[in-house]
Coordinates of C-alpha atoms in Angstrom, one line a residue:
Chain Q
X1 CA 156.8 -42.2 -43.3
X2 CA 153.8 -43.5 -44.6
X3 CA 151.5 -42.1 -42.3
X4 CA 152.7 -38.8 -42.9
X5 CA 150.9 -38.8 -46.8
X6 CA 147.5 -40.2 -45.3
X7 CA 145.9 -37.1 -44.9
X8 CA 146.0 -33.4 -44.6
X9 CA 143.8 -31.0 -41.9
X10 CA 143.4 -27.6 -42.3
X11 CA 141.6 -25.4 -40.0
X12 CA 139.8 -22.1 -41.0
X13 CA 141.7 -19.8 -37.9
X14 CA 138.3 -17.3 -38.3
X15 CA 136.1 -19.6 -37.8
X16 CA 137.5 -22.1 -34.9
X17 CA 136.1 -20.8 -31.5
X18 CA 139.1 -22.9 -29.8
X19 CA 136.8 -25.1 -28.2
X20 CA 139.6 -27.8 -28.4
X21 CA 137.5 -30.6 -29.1
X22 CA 139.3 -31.7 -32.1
X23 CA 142.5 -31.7 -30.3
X24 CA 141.3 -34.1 -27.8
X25 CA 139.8 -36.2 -30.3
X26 CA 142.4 -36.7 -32.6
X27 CA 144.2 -40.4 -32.5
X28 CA 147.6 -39.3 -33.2
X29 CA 147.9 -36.1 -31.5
X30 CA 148.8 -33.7 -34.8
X31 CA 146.7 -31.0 -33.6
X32 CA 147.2 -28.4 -30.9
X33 CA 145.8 -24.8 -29.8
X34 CA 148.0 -21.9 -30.6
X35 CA 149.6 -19.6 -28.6
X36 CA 148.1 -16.6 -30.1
X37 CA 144.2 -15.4 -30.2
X38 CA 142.3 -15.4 -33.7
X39 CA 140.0 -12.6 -34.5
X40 CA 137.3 -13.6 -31.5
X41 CA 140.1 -13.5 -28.9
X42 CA 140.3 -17.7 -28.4
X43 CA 143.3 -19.8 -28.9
X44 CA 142.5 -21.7 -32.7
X45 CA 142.9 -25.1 -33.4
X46 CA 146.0 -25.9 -36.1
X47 CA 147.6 -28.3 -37.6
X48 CA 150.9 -29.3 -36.2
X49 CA 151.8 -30.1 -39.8
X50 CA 152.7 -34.1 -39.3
X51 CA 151.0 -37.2 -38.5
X52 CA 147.2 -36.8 -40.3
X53 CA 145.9 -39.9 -41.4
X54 CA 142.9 -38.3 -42.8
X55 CA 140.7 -40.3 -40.5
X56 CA 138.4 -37.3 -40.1
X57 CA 137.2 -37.7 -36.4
X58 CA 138.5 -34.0 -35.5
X59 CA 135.6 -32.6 -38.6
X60 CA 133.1 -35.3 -36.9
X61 CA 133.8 -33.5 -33.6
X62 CA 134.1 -29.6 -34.5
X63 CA 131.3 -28.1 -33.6
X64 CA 131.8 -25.5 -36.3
X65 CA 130.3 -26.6 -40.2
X66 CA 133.4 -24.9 -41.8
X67 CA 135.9 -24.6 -39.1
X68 CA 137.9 -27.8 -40.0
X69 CA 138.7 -29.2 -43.9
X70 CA 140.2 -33.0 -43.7
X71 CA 141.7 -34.3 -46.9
X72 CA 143.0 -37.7 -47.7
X73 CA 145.6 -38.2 -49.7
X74 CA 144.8 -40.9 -52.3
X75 CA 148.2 -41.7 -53.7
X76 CA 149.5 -43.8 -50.7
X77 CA 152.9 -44.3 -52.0
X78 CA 153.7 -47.1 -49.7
X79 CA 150.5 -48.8 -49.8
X80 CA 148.6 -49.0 -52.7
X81 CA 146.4 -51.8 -51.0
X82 CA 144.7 -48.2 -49.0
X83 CA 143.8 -46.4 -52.3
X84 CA 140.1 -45.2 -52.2
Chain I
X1 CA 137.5 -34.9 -48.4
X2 CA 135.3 -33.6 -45.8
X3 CA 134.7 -29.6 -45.9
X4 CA 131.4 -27.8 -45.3
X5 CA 128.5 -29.1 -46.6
X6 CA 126.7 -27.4 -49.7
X7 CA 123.8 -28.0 -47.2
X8 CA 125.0 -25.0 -45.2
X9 CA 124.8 -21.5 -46.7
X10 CA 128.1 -20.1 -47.7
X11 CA 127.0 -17.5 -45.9
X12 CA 124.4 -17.2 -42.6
X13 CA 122.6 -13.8 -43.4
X14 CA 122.1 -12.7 -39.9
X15 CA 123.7 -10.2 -38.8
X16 CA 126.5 -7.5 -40.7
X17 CA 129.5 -9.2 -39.0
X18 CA 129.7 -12.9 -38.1
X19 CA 128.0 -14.4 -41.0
X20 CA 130.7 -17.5 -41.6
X21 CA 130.4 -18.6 -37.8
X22 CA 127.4 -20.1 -36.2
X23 CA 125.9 -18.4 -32.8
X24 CA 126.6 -21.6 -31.0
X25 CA 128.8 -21.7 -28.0
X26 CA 132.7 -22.9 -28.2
X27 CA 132.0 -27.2 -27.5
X28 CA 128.4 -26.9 -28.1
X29 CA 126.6 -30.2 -29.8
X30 CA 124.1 -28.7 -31.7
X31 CA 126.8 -27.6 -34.4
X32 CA 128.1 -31.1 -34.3
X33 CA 123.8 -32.4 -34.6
X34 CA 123.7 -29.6 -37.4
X35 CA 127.0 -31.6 -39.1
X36 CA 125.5 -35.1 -39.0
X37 CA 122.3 -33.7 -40.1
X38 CA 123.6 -31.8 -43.4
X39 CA 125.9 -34.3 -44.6
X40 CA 123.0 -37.2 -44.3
X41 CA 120.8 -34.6 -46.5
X42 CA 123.3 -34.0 -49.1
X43 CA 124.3 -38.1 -49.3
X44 CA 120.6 -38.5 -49.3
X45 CA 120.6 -35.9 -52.5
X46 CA 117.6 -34.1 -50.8
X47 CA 118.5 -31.1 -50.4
X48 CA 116.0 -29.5 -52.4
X49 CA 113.7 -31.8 -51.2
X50 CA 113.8 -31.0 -47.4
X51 CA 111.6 -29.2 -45.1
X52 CA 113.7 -28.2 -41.9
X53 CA 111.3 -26.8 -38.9
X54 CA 113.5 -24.9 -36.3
X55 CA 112.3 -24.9 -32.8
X56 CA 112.5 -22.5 -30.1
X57 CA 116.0 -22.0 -28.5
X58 CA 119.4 -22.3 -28.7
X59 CA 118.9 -23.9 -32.3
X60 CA 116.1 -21.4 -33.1
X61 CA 118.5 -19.7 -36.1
X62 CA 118.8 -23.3 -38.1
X63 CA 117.0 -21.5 -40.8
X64 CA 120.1 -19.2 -41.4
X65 CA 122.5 -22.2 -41.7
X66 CA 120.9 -25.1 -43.8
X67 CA 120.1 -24.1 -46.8
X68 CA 116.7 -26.2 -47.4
X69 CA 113.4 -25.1 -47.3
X70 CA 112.7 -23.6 -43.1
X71 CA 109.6 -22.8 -41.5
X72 CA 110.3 -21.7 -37.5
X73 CA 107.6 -23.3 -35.7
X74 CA 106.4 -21.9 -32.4
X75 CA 107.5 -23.6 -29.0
X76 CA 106.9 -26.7 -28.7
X77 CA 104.9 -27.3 -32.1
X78 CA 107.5 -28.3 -34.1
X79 CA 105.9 -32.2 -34.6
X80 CA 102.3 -30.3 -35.6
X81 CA 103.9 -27.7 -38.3
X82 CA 106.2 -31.2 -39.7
X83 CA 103.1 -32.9 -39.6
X84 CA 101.0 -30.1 -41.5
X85 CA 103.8 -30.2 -43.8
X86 CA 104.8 -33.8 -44.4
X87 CA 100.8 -34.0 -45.2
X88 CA 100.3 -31.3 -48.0
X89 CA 104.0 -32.1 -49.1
X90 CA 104.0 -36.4 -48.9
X91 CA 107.3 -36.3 -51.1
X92 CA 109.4 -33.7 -48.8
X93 CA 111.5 -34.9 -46.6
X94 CA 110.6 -33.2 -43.1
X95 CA 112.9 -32.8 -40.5
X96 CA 111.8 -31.6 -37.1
X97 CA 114.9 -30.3 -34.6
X98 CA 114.2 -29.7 -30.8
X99 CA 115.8 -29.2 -28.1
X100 CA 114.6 -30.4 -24.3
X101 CA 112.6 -27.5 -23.4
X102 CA 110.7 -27.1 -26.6
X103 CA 110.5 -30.8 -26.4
X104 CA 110.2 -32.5 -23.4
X105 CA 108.3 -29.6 -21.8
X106 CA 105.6 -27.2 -23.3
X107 CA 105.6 -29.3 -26.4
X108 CA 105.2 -32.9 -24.8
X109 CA 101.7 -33.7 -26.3
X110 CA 102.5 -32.6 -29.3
X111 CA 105.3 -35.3 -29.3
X112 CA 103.5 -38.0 -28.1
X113 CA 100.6 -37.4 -30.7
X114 CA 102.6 -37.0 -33.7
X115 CA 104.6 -40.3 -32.7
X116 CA 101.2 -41.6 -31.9
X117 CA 100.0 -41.0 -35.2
X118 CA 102.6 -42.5 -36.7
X119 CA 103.5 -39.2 -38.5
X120 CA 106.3 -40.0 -41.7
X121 CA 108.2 -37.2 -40.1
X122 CA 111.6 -37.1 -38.4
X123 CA 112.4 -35.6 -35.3
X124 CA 116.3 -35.1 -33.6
X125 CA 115.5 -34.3 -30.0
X126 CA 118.5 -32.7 -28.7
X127 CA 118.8 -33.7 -25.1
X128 CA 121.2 -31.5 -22.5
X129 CA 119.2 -31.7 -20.1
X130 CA 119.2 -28.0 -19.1
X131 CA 117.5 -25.0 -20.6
X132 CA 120.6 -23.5 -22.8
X133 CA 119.0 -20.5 -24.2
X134 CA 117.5 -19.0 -21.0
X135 CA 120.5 -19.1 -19.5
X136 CA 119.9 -22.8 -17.3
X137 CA 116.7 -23.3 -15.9
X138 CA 115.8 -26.9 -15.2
X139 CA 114.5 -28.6 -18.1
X140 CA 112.3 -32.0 -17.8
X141 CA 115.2 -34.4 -18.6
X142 CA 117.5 -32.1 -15.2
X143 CA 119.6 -35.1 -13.5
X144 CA 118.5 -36.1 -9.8
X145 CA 120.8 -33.6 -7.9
X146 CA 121.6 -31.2 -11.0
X147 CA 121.7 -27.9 -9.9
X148 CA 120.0 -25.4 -12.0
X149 CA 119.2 -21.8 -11.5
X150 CA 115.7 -22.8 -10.5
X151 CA 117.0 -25.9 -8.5
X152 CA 120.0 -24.1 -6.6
X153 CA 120.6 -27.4 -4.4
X154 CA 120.3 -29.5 -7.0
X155 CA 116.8 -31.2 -8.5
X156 CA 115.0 -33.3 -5.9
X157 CA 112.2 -35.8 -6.7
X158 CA 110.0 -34.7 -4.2
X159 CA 109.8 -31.3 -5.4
X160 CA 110.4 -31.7 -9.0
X161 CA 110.1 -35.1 -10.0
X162 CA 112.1 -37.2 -11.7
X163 CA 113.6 -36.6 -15.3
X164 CA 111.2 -37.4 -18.1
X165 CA 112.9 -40.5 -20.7
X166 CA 111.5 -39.2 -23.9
X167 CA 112.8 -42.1 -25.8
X168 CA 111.4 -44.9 -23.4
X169 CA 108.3 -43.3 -23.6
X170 CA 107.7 -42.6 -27.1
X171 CA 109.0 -46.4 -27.5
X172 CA 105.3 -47.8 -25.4
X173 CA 103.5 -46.0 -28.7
X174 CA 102.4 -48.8 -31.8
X175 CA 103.0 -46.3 -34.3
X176 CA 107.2 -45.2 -34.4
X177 CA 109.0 -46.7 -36.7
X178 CA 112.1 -46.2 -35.1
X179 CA 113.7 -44.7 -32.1
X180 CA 117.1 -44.4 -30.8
X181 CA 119.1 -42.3 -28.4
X182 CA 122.8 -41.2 -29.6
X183 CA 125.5 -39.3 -27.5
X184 CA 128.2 -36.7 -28.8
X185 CA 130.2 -37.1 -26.3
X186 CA 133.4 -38.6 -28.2
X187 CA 134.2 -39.5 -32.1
X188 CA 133.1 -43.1 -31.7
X189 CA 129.5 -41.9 -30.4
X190 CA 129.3 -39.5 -32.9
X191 CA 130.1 -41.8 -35.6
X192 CA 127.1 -43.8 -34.1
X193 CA 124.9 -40.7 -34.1
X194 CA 125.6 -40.4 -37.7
X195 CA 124.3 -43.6 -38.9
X196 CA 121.4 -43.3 -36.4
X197 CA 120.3 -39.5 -38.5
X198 CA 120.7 -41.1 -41.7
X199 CA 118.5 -44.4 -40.7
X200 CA 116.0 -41.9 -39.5
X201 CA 116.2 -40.1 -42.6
X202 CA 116.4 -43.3 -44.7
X203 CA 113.4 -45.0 -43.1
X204 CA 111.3 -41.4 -43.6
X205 CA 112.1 -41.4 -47.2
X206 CA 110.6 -45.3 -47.0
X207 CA 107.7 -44.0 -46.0
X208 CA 107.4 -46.5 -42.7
X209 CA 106.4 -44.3 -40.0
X210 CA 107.6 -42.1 -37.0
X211 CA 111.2 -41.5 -36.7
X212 CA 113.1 -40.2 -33.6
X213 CA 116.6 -39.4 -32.5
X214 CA 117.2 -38.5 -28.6
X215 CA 120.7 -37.3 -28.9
X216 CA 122.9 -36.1 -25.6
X217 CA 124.2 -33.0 -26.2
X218 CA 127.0 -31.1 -24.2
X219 CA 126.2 -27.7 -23.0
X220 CA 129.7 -26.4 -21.7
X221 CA 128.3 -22.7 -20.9
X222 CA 125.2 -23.6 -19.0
X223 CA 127.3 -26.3 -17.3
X224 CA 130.2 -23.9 -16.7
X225 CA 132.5 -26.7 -17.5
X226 CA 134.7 -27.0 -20.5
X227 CA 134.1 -28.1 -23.7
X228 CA 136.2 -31.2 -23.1
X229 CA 134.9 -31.4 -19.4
X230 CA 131.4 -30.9 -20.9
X231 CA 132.0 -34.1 -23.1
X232 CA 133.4 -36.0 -20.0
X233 CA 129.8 -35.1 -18.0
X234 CA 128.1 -36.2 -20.6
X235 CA 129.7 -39.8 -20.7
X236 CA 129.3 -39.6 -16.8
X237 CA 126.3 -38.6 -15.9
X238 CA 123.9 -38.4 -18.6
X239 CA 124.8 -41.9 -20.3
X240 CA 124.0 -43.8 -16.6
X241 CA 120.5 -42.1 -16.7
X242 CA 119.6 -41.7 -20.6
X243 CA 121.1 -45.1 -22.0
X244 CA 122.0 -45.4 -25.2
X245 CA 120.5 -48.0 -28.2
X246 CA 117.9 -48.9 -30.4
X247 CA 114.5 -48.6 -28.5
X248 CA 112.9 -49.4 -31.6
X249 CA 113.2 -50.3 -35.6
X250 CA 110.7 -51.8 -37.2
X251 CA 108.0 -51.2 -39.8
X252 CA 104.9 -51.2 -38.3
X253 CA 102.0 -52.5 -40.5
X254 CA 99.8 -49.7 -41.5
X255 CA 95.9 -50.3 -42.0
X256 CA 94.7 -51.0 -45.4
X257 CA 92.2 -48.4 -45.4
X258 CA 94.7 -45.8 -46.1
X259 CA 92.2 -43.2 -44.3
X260 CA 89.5 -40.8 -44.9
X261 CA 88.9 -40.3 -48.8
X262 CA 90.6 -37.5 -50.3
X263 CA 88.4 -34.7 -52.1
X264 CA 88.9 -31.6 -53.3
X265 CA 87.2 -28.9 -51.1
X266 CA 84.8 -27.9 -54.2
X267 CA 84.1 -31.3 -54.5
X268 CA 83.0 -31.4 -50.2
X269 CA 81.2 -28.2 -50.7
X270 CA 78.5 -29.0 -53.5
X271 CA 80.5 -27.2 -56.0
X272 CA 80.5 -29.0 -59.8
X273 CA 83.5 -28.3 -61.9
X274 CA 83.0 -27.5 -65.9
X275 CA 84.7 -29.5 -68.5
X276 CA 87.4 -27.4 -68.8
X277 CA 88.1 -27.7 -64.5
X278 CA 86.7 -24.3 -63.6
X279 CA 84.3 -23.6 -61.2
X280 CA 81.5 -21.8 -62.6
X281 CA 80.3 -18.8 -60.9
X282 CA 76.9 -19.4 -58.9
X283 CA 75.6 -15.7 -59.0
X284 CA 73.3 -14.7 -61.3
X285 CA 75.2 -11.2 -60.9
X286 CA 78.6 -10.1 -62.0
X287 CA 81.8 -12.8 -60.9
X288 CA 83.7 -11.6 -58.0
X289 CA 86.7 -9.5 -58.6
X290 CA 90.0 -9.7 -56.7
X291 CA 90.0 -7.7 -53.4
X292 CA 91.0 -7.2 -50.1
X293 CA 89.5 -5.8 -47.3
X294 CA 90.4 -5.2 -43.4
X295 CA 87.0 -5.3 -40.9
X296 CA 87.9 -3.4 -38.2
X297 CA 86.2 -2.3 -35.4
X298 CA 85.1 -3.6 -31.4
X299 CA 84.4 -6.7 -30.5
X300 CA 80.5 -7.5 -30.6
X301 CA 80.2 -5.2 -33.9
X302 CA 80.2 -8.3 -36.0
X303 CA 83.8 -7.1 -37.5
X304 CA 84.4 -11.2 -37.5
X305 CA 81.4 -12.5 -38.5
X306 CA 81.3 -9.6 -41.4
X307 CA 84.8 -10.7 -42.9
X308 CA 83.7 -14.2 -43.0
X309 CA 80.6 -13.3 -45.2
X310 CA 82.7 -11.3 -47.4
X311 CA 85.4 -14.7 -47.6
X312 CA 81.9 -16.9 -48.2
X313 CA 81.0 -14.6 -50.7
X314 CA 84.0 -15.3 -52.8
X315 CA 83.8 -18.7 -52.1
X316 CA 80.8 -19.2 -53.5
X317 CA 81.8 -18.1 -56.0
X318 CA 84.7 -19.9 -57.1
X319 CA 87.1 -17.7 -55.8
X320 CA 90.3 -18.5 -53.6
X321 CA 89.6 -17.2 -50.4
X322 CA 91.0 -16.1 -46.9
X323 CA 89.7 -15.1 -43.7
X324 CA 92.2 -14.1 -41.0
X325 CA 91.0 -12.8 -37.8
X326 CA 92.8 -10.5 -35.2
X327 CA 91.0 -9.9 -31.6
X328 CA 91.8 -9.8 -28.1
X329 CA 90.6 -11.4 -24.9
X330 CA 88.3 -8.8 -24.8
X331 CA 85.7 -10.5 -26.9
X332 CA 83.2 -8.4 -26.4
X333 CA 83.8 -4.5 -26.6
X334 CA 87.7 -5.2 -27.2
X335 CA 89.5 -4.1 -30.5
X336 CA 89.2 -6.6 -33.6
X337 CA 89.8 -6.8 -36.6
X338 CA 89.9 -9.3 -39.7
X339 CA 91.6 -9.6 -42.9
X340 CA 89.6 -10.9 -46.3
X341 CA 91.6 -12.0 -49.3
X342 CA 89.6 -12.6 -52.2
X343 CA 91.7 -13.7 -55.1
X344 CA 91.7 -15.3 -58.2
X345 CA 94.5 -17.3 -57.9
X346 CA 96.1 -19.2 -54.7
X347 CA 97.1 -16.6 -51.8
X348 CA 100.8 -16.6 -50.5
X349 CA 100.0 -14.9 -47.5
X350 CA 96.5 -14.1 -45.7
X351 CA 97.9 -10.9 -44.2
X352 CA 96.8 -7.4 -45.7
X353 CA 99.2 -4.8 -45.3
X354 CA 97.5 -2.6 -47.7
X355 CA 93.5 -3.3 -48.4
X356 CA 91.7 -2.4 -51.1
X357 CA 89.2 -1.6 -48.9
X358 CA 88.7 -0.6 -45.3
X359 CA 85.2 -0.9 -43.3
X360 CA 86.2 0.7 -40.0
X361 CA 83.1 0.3 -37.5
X362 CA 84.5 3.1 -35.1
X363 CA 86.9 6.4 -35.0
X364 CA 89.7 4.2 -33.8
X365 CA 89.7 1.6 -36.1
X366 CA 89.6 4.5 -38.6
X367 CA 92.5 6.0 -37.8
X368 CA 94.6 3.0 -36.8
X369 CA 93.8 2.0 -40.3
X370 CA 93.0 4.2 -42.8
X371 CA 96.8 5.3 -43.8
X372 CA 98.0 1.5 -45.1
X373 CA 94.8 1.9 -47.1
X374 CA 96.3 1.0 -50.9
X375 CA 96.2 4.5 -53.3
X376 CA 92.9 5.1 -55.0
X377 CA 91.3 2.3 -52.5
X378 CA 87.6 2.5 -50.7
X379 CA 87.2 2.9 -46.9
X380 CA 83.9 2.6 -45.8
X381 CA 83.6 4.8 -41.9
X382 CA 80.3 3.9 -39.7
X383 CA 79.1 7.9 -39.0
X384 CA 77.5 10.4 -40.7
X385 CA 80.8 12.6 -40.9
X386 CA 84.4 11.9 -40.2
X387 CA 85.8 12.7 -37.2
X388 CA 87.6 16.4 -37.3
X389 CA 91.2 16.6 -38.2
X390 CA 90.9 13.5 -40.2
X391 CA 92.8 13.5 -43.9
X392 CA 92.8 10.0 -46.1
X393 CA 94.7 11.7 -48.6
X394 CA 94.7 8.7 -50.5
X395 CA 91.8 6.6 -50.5
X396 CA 88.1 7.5 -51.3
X397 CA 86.4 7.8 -47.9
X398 CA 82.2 7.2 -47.7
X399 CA 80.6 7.8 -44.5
X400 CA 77.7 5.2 -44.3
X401 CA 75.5 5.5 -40.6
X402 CA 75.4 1.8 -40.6
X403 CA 75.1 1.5 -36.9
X404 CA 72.2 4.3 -37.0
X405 CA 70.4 3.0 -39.8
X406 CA 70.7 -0.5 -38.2
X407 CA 69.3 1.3 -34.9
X408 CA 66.2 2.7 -37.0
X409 CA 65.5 -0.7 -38.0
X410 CA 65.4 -1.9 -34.8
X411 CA 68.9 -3.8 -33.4
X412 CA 72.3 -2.5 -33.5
X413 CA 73.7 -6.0 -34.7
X414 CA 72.4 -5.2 -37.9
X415 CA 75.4 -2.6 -38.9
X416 CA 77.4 -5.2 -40.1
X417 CA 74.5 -6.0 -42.6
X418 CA 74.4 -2.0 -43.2
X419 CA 78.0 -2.1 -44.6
X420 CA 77.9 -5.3 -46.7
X421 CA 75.1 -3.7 -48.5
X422 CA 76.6 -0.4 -48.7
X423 CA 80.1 -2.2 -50.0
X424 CA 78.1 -4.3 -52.6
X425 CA 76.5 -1.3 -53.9
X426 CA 79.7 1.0 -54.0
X427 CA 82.2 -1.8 -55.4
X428 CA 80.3 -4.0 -57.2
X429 CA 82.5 -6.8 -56.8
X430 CA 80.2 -9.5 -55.9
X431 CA 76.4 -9.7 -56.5
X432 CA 73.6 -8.7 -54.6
X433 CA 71.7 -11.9 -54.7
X434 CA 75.0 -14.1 -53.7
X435 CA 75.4 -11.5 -50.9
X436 CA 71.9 -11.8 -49.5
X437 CA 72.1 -15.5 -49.4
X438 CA 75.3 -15.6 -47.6
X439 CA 73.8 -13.1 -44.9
X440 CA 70.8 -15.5 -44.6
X441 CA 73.0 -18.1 -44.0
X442 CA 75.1 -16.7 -41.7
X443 CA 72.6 -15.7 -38.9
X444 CA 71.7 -18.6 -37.3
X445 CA 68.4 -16.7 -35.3
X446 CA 66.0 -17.5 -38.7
X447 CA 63.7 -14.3 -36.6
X448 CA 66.6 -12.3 -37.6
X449 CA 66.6 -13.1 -41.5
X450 CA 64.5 -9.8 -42.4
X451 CA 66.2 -7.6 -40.2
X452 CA 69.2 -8.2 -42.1
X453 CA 67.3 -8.3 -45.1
X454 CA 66.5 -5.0 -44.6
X455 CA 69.5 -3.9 -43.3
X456 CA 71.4 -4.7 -46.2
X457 CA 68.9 -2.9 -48.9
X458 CA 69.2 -0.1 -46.3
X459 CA 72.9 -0.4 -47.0
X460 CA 72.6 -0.4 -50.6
X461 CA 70.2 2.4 -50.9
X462 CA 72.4 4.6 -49.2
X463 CA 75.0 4.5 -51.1
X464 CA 73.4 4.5 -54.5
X465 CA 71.3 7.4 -53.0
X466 CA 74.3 8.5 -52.1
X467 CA 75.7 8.2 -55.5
X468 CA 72.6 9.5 -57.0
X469 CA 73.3 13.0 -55.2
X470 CA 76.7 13.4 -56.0

């Protein structure tokens, strides 16, 4: 899938407060709160590990400066038309 | 990529534990605000270029997390400090952040005048129209029927009025430049609020005028809602109320007078430079030399007035000067007290922790401030003796009877006189003559001019009398 090399989210689990704002705002649904409780006892945003597009709307809405790290992938293998 | 901005600290140096999280709540907007805002100063490539004044409230810690330059202004003065600096700094970039409260309430006229003025500042008013940090009072922009711990049933006109449209009204002003109110509540919006910050900041940098950003802001504590919920309410209710757009963008034609000339203040004050730039010293005594002193005494001594001849001496004289004064409501026969910096080069800070020299008018004062006295410093006490049990261990005490000498000569009001003259002839930092002109030009009443003359040689021949027996 080409949609699956777009992009790559990473929270920081310290840092998210679990607000869950990033998990509403994301298009295609890749992230979710865990289970578990980080450090400050809330559930932390993560990355379901499929799906980013790197479209970046989930750092746009984290309230947090260094709670969320979006990265996308340049090498688009299928479409080369997307580079850049 | 998108990662932290280098316009946040690494770190936020405010307390031993959470320094890599903000104090914001989970869902709160301000860190979302504090986002947009970074990121347009680091695309901008002002950074070091940026003056950031953090308000009162919830956002009151900004200075820990943007690394730019911070001043905290007081509540509500946030447009007066930007303005103060945007003025003595016309390249910085000045960024003004408040909140409703600091805002829309104790601060509204100083608002409305900076946008009135047409200040080249920018200010992002973020609107949640509740007080966050105080735990939810109403604020000026409270919906109709929001409930708020000071409007339990909900905010009626007819006891509270109607919310206050910062925006609108800032928009019947000639002078902004541009206006526009943004929401967080969803990407999209945000996105919008993002090009509306860097406009602002774009069009400061341009030098065109007033810029303002109203943004909506979700407050999930204060609400009790969720962060998502929060978002919802803002999109519900706030959007109907506080509309969202361009209320204004354009660049308003600024008068070609450019405003009153610009002098330097030796230039306003009679003073003639050398060649070389200096100002020459006036006295026919010695210069000035560098000192600080702390007047301190009751209200009514002249503790005030005495400071600001000692400051007028120096300035006379071509020195850089400060004169900060301390005193109660009790203007008369309250505690006061002033600090005098007379320095050779600019002054950082016109706060004394530790003078060079002390005048204390009464016991009190005395002992309040005779220990920050520096090591090897002067303290001038007004009595005959000091007052039993008392040590200055480290400073040179003289005991100069100002107030009775300035009885003898026939009105109390003199003492200050007594001690200028008693300081001139201990210290010998500034000149007699320069002293005695000051003093003459200090007291209005010209029947009081040789009262004070004569207080002040009184002062003087004390202490070299003084000296003279030792």
């Amino acid at each position: 899938m080409a949609a699956e090399k777009r992009g790559f989210v990473s929270v920081d689990v310290a840092e998210c407060k679990g607000c869950g704002l990033c998990v509403e705002a994301c298009p295609v649904e890749c992230l979710e709160l865990e289970a578990g409780l980080n450090a400050y006892g809330v559930h932390p945003a993560h990355y379901t590990g499929a799906g980013c597009t790197g479209c970046g709307i989930c750092f746009y809405d984290c309230p947090e400066p260094g709670a969320i790290e979006v990265m996308k992938i340049r090498e688009a293998v299928h479409a080369p038309a997307h580079q850049g | 990529m998108l990662s932290k901005s280098d316009v946040f600290y690494d770190r936020y140096e405010r307390k031993a534990e959470l320094q890599h999280q903000t104090h914001y709540c989970p869902g709160c907007g301000h860190g979302i605000a504090h986002k947009l805002l970074a990121e347009a100063i680091h695309d901008l490539g002002a950074k070091d270029s940026t003056i950031f004044v953090s308000p009162v409230g919830c956002s009151v810690f900004a200075y820990y997390y943007f690394d730019v330059g911070n001043v905290q202004a007081a509540h509500g003065r946030t447009p007066a400090v930007a303005t103060a600096l945007k003025r003595s700094c016309p390249g910085s970039l000045v960024i003004g952040y408040q909140g409703d409260g600091d805002l829309a309430a104790i601060g509204t006229a100083e608002i409305l005048h900076a946008a009135n003025r047409g200040e080249a500042i920018s200010i992002f008013f973020v609107n949640n129209a509740i007080y966050g940090m105080t735990g939810g009072q109403m604020a000026p922009t409270t919906l109709v029927g929001q409930t708020s711990t000071t409007t339990p049933w909900g905010r009626r006109p007819a006891n509270e009025g109607y919310p206050i449209h910062v925006a609108e009204l800032l928009a019947t002003l000639e002078a902004p430049a541009y206006i526009e109110r943004v929401s967080l509540h969803d990407g999209k919006n945000i996105m919008k609020a993002r090009k509306a910050i860097r406009k602002a900041l774009d069009i400061q940098r341009a030098g065109a005028g007033f810029t303002f950003v109203e943004i909506l802001s979700p407050c999930p504590t204060i609400w009790k809602m969720t962060p998502v919920e929060a978002q919802r309410w803002v999109e519900e209710k706030l959007l109907p109320v506080f509309p969202l757009g361009i209320l204004r963008d354009r660049r308003p034609a600024i008068a070609a007078d450019g405003g009153p000339p610009r002098k330097p203040m030796a230039e306003v004050l009679g003073l003639t430079r050398d060649a070389a730039g200096a100002i020459p010293a006036s006295g026919a005594g010695a210069a000035v030399q560098p000192v600080t002193v702390k007047v301190a005494g009751f209200g009514g001594q002249g503790v005030l007035l005495l400071g600001q001849m000692l400051a007028e001496i120096g300035l006379r004289e071509g020195m850089e000067v400060s004169w900060l004064p301390s005193y109660g409501p009790e203007m008369r026969s309250g505690s006061a007290h002033c600090h005098v910096c007379i320095a050779g080069e600019r002054i950082g800070s016109p706060l004394i922790s530790n003078p060079d020299v002390l005048i204390a008018m009464n016991e009190l004062s005395l002992r309040k401030f005779a220990p920050h006295v520096r090591a090897g410093g002067l303290i001038l006490y007004n009595q005959d003796a000091l007052p039993a049990g008392f040590d200055a261990a480290a400073a040179r005490v003289v005991c100069v009877p100002a107030s009775r000498i300035a009885d003898d000569l026939g009105a109390a009001r003199a003492a200050n006189a007594v001690l200028l003259g008693a300081l001139q002839a201990e210290t010998a930092t500034f000149g007699a003559e320069v002293a005695l002109s000051v003093l003459v030009a200090a007291i209005r009443n010209p029947s009081l001019h040789e009262l004070n003359r004569k207080a002040f040689q009184a002062g003087r021949s004390f202490a070299a009398e003084r000296t003279a027996a030792a």
